[in-house]
CSV table of N, CA and C and ligand atoms in Angstrom, one decimal:
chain,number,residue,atom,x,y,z
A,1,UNK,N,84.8,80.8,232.9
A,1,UNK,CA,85.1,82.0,232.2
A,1,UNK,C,85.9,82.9,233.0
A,2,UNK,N,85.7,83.1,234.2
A,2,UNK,CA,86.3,84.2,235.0
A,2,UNK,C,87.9,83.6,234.9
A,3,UNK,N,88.3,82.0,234.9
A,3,UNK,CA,89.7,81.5,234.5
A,3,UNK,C,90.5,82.2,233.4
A,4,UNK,N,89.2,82.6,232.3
A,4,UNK,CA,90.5,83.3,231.0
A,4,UNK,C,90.5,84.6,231.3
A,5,UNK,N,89.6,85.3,232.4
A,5,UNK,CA,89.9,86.6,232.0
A,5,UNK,C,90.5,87.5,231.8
A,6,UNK,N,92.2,87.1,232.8
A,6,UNK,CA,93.4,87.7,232.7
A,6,UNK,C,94.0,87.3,230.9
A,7,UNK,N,93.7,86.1,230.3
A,7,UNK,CA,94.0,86.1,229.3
A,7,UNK,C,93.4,86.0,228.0
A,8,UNK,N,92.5,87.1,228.5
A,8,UNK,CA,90.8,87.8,227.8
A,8,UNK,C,91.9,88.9,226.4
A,9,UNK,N,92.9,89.4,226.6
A,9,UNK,CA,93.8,90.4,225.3
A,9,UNK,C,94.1,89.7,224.8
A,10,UNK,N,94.5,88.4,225.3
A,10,UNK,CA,95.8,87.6,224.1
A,10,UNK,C,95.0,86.5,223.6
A,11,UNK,N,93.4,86.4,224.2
A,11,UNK,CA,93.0,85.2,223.2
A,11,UNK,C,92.1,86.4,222.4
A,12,UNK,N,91.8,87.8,223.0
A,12,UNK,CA,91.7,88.2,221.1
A,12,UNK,C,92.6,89.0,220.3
A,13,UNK,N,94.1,89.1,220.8
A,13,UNK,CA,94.5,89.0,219.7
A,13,UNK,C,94.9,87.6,219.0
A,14,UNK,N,94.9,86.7,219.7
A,14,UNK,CA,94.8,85.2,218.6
A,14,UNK,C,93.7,85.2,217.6
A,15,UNK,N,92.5,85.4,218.0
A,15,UNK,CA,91.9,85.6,217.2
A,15,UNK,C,92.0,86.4,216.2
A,16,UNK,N,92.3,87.7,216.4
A,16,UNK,CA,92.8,88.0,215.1
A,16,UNK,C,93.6,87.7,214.6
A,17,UNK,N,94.7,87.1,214.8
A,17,UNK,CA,95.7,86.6,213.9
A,17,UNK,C,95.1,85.3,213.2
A,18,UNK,N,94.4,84.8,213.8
A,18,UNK,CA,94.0,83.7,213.3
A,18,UNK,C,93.0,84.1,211.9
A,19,UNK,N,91.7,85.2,211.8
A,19,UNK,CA,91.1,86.0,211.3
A,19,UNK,C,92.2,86.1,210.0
A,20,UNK,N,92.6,87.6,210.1
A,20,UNK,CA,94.1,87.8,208.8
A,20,UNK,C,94.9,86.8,208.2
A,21,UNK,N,94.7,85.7,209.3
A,21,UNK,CA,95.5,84.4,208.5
A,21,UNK,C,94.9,83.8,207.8
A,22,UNK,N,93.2,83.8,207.8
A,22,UNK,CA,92.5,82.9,206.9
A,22,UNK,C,91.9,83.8,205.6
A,23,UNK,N,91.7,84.9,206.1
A,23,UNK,CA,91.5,85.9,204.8
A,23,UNK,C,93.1,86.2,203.8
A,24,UNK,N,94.3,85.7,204.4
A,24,UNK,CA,95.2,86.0,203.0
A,24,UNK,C,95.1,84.6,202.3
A,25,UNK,N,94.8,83.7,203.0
A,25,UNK,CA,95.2,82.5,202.6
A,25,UNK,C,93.9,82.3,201.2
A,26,UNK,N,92.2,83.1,202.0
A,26,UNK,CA,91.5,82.7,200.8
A,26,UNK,C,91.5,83.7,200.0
A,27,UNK,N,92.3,85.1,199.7
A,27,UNK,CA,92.4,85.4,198.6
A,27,UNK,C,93.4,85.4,198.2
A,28,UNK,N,95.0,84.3,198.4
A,28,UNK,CA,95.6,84.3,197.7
A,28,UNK,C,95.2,82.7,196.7
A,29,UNK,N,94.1,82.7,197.4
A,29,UNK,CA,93.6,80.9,196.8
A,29,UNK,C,93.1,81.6,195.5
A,30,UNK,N,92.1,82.5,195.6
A,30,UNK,CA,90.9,83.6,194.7
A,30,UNK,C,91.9,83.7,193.4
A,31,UNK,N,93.0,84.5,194.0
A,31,UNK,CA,94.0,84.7,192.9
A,31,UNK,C,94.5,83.5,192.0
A,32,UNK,N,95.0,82.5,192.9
A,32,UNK,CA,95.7,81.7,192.0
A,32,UNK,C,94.6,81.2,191.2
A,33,UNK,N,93.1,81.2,191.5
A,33,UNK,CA,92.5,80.0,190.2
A,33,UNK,C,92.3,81.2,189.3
A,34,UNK,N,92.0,82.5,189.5
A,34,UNK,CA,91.8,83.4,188.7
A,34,UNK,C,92.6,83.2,187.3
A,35,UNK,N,94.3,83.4,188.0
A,35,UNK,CA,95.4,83.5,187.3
A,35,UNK,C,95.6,82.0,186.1
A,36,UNK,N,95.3,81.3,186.7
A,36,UNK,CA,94.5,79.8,186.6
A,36,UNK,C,93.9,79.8,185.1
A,37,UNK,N,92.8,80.5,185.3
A,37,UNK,CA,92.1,80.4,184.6
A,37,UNK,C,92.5,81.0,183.3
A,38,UNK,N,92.6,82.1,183.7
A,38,UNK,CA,92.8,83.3,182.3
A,38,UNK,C,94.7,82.5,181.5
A,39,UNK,N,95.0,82.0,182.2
A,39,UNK,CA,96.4,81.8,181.6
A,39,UNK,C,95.9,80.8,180.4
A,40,UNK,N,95.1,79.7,180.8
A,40,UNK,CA,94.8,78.6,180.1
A,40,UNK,C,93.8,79.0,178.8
A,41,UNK,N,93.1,80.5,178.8
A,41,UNK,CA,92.7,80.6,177.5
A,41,UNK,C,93.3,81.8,176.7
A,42,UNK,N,94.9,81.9,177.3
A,42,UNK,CA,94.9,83.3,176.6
A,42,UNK,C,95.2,83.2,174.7
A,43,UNK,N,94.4,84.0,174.3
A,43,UNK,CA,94.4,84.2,172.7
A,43,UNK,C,95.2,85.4,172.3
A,44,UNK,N,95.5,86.0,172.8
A,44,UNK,CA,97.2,87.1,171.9
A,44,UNK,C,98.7,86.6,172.7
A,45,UNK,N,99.5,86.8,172.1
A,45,UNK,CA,100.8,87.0,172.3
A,45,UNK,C,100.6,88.0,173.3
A,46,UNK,N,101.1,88.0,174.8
A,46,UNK,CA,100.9,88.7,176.0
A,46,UNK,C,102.0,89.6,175.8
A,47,UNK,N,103.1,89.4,174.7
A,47,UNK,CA,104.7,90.5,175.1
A,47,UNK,C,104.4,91.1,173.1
A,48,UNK,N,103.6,90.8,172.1
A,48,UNK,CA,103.2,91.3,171.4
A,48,UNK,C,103.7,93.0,171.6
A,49,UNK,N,104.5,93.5,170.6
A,49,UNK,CA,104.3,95.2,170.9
A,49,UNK,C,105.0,95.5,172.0
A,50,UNK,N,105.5,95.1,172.7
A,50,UNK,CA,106.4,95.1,174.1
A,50,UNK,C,107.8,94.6,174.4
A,51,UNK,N,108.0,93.8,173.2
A,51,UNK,CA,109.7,93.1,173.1
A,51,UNK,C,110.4,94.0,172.0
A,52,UNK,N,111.5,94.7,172.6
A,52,UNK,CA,112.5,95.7,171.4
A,52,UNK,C,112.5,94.9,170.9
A,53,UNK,N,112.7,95.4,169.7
A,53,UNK,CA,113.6,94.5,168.4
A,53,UNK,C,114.3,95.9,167.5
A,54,UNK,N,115.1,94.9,166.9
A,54,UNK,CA,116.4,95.4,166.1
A,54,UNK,C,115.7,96.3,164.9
A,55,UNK,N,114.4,96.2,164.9
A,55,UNK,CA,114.0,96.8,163.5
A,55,UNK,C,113.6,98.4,164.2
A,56,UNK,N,112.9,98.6,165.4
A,56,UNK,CA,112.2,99.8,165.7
A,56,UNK,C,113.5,100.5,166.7
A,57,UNK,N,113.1,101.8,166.7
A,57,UNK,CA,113.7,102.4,168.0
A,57,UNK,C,112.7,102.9,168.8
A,58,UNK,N,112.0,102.9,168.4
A,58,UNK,CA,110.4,103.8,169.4
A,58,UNK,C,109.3,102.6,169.2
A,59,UNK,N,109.2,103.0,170.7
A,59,UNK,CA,107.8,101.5,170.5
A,59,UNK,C,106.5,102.4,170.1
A,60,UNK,N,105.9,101.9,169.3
A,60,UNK,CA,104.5,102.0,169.0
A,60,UNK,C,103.3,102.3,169.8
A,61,UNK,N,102.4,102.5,169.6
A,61,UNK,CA,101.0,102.7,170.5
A,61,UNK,C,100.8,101.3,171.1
A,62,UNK,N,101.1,100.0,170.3
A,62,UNK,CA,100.6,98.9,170.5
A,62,UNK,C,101.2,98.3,171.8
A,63,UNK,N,102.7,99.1,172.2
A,63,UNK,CA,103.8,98.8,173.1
A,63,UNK,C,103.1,99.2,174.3
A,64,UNK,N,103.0,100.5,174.2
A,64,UNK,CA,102.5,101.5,175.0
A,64,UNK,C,100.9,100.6,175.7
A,65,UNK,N,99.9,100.3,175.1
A,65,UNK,CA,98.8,100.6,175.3
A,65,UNK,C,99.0,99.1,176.5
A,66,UNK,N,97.3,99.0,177.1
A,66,UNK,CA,97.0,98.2,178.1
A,66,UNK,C,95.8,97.6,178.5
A,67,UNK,N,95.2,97.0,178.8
A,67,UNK,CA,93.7,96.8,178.7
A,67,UNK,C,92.4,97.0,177.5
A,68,UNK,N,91.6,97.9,177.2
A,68,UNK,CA,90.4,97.7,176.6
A,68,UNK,C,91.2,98.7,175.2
A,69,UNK,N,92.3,99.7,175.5
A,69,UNK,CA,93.1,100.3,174.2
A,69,UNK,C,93.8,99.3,173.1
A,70,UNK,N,94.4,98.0,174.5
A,70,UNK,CA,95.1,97.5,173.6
A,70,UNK,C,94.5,96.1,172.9
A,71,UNK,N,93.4,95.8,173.8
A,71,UNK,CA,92.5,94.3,172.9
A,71,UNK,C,91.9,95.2,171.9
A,72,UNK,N,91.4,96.5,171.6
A,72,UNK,CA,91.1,97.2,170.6
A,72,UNK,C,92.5,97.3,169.2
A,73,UNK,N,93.2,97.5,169.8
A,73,UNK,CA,94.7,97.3,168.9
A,73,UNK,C,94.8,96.0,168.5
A,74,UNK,N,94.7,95.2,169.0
A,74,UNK,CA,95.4,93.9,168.4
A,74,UNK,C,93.6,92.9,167.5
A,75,UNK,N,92.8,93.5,167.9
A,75,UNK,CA,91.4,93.3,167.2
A,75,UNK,C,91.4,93.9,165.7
A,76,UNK,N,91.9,95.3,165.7
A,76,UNK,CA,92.1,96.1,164.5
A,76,UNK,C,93.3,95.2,164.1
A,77,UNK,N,94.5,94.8,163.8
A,77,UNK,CA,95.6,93.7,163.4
A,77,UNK,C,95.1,92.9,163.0
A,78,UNK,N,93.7,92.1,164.1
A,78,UNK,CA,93.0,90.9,163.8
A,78,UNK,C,92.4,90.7,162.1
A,79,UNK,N,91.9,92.1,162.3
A,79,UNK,CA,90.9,92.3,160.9
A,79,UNK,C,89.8,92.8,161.3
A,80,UNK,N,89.3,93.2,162.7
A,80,UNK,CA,87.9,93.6,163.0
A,80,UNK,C,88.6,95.2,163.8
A,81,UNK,N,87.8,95.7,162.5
A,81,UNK,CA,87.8,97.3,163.1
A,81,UNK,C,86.6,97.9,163.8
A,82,UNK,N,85.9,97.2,164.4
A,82,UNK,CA,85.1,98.0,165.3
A,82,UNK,C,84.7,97.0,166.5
A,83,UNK,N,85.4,96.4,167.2
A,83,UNK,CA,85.3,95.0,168.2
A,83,UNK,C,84.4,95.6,169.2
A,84,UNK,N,84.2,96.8,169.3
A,84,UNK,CA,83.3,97.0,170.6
A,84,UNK,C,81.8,97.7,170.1
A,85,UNK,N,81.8,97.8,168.9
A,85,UNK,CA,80.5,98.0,167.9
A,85,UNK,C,80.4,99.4,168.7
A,86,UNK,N,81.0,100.5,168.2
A,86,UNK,CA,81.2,102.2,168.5
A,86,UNK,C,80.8,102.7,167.1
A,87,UNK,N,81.1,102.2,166.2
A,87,UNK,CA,80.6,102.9,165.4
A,87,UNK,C,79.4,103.6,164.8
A,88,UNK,N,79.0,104.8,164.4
A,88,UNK,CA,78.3,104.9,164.1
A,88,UNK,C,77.3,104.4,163.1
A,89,UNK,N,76.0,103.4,163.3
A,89,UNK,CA,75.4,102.7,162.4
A,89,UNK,C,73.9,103.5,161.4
A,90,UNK,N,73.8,103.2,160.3
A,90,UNK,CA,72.6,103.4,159.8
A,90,UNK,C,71.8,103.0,160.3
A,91,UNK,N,70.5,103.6,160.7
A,91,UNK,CA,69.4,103.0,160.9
A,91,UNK,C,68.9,102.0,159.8
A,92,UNK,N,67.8,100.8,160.2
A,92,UNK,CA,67.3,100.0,159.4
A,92,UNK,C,65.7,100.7,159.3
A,93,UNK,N,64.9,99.6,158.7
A,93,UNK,CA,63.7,100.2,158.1
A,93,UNK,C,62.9,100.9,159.8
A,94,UNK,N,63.3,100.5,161.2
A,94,UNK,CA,62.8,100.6,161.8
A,94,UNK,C,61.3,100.9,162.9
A,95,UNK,N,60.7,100.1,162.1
A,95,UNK,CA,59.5,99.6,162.3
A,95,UNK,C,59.5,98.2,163.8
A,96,UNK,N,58.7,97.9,164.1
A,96,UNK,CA,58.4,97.3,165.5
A,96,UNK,C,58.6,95.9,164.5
A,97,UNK,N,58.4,95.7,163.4
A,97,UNK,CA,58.3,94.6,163.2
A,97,UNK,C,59.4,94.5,163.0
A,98,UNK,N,60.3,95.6,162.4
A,98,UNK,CA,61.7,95.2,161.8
A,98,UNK,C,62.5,96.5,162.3
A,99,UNK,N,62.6,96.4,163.4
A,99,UNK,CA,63.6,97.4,164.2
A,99,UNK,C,65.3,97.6,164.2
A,100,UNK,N,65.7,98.1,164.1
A,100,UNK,CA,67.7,98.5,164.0
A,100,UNK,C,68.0,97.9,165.6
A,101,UNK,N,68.6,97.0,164.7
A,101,UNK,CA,69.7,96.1,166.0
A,101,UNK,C,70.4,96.3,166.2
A,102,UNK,N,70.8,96.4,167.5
A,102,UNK,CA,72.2,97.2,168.0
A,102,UNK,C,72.5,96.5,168.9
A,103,UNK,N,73.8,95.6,168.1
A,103,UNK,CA,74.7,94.1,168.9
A,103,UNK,C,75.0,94.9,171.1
A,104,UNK,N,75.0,94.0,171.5
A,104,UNK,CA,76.3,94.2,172.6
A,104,UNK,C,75.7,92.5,173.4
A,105,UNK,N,77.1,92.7,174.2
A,105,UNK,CA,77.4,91.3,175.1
A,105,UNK,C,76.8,91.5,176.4
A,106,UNK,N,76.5,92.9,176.6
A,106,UNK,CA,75.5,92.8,178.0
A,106,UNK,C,73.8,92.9,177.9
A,107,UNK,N,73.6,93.0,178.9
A,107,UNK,CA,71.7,93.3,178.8
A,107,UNK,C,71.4,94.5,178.9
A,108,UNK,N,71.9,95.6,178.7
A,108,UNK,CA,71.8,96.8,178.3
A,108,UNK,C,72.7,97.3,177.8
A,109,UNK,N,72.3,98.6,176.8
A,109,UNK,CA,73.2,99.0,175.9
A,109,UNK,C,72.3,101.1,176.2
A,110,UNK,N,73.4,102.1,176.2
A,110,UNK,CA,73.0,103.1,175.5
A,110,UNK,C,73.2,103.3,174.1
A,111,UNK,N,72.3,104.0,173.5
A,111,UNK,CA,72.1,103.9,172.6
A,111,UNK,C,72.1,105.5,172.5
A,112,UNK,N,72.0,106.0,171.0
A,112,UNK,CA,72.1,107.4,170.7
A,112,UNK,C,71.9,107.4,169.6
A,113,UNK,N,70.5,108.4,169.0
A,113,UNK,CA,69.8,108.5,168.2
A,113,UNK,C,69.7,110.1,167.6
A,114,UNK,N,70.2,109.8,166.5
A,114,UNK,CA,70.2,111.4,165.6
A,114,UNK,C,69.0,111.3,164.8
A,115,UNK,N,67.6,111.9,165.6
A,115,UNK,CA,66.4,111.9,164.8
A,115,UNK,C,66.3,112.4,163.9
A,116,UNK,N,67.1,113.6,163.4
A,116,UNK,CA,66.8,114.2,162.0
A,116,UNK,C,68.6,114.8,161.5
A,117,UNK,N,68.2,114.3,160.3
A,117,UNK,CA,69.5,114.6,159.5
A,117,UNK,C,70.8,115.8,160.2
A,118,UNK,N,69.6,116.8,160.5
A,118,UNK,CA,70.3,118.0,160.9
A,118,UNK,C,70.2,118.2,162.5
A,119,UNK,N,69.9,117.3,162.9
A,119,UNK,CA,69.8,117.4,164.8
A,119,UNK,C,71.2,118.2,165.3
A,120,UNK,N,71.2,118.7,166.3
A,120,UNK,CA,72.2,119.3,166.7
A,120,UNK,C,72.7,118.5,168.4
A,121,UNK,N,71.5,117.7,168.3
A,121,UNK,CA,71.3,116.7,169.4
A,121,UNK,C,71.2,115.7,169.7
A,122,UNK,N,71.9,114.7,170.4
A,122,UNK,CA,71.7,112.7,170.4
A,122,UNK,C,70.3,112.7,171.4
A,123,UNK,N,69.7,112.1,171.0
A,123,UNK,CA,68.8,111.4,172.0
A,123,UNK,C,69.3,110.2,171.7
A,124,UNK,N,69.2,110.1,173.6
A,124,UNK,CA,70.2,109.0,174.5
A,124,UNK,C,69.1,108.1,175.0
A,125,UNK,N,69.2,106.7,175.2
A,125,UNK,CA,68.1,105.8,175.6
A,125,UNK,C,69.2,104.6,176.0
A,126,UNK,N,68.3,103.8,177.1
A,126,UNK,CA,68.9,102.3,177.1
A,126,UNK,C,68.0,101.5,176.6
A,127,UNK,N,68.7,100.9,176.3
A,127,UNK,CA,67.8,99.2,175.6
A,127,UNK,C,68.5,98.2,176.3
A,128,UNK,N,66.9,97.5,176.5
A,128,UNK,CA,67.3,96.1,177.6
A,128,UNK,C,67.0,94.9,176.8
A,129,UNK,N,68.2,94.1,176.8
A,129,UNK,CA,67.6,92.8,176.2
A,129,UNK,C,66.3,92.6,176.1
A,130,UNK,N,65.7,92.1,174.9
A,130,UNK,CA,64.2,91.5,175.0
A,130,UNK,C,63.0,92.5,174.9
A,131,UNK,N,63.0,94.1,175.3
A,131,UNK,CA,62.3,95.1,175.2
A,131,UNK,C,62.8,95.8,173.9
A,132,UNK,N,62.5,96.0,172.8
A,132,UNK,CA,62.2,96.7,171.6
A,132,UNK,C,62.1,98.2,172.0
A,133,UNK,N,62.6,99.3,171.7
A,133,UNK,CA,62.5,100.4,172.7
A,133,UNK,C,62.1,101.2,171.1
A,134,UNK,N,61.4,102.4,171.3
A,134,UNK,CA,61.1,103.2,170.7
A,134,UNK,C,61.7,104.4,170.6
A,135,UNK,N,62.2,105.5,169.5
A,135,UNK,CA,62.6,106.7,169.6
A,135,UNK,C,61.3,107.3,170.0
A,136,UNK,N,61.6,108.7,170.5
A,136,UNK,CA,61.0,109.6,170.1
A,136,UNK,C,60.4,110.5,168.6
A,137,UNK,N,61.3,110.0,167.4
A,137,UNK,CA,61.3,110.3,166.3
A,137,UNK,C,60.5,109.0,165.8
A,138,UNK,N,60.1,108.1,166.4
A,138,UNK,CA,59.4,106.8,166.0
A,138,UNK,C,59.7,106.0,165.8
A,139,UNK,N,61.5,105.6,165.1
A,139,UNK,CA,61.9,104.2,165.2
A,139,UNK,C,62.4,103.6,166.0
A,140,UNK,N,61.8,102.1,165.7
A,140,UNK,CA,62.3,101.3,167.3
A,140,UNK,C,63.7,100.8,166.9
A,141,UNK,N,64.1,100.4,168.2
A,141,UNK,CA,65.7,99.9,168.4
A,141,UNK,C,65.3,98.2,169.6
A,142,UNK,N,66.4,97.8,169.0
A,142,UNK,CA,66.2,96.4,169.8
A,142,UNK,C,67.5,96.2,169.8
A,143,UNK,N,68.0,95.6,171.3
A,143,UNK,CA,69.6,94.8,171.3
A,143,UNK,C,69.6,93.6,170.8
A,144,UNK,N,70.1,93.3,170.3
A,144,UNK,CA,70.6,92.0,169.8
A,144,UNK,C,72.2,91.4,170.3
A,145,UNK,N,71.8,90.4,170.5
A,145,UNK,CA,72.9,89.8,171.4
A,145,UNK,C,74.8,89.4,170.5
A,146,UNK,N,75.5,90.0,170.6
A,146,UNK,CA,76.8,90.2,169.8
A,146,UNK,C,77.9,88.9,170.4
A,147,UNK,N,78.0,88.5,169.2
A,147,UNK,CA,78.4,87.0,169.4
A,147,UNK,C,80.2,87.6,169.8
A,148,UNK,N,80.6,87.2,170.4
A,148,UNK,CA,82.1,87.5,171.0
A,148,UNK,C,83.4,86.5,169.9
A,149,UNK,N,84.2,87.7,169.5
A,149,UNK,CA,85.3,87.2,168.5
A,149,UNK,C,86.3,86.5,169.4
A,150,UNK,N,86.7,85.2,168.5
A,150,UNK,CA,87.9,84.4,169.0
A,150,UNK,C,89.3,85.3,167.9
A,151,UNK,N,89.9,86.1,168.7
A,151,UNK,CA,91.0,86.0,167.9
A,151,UNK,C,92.8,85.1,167.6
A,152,UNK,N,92.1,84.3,168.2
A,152,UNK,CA,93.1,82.6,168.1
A,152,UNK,C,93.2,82.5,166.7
B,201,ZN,ZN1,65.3,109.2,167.3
């Protein structure tokens, strides 16, 4: 040991170089199956709304937009106007036996309950997959699992 220790700096900076060299290499690997992946199932036209044409001079919102604006744009084109289930829904009979379902794709959902016609106020709650949750005003709410649209 006392042999390296004049060249105790330069074996660590080898080591770091060696370090930085294996962390670009495994996240340029990360990326490429990412890229990989998502290429091989994409379902819209990726230049949709984004290629001029001879018919417009101003691009549209659909041009413009980007992420969760614009899979909501091209979902409304689809034919589903509410793909992220935001709308405001009627309650059902709401009883434990037969509680108001309220879709989503995760295991919890907030939820927001107008107990009386004339509330001036949401009561806010989460619901967890599998637990039936109760208002305060008495009716239960349950998530129900929201089957995910192909729009291919
Ligand atoms: Zn309520």
């Amino acid at each position: 040991m006392s042999n390296l220790l004049p060249f105790l700096p330069t074996l660590k900076m080898a080591s770091l170089i060696v370090r930085q060299g294996a962390r670009l290499v495994r996240r340029n690997v990360l990326l490429t199956s990412v890229r990989a992946s998502s290429a091989s199932h994409a379902v819209v036209d990726p230049l949709k709304g984004k290629v001029p044409t001879d018919q417009k001079s101003m691009p549209d919102n659909l041009g413009h937009s980007v992420g969760a604006e614009r899979f909501e744009l091209l979902s409304q084109l689809a034919g589903n106007e509410d793909p992220f289930e935001m709308n405001v829904k009627k309650r059902a009979k709401g009883t434990f036996d037969e509680p108001t379902l309220v879709p989503s794709i995760n295991t919890k959902r907030l939820v927001g309950c107008i107990c009386e016609e004339d509330a001036i106020s949401i009561n806010w709650m989460y619901l967890h997959k599998g637990e039936p949750k109760r208002c305060e005003c008495g009716y239960w709410f349950k998530l129900a699992e929201l089957q995910p649209v192909n729009l291919s």
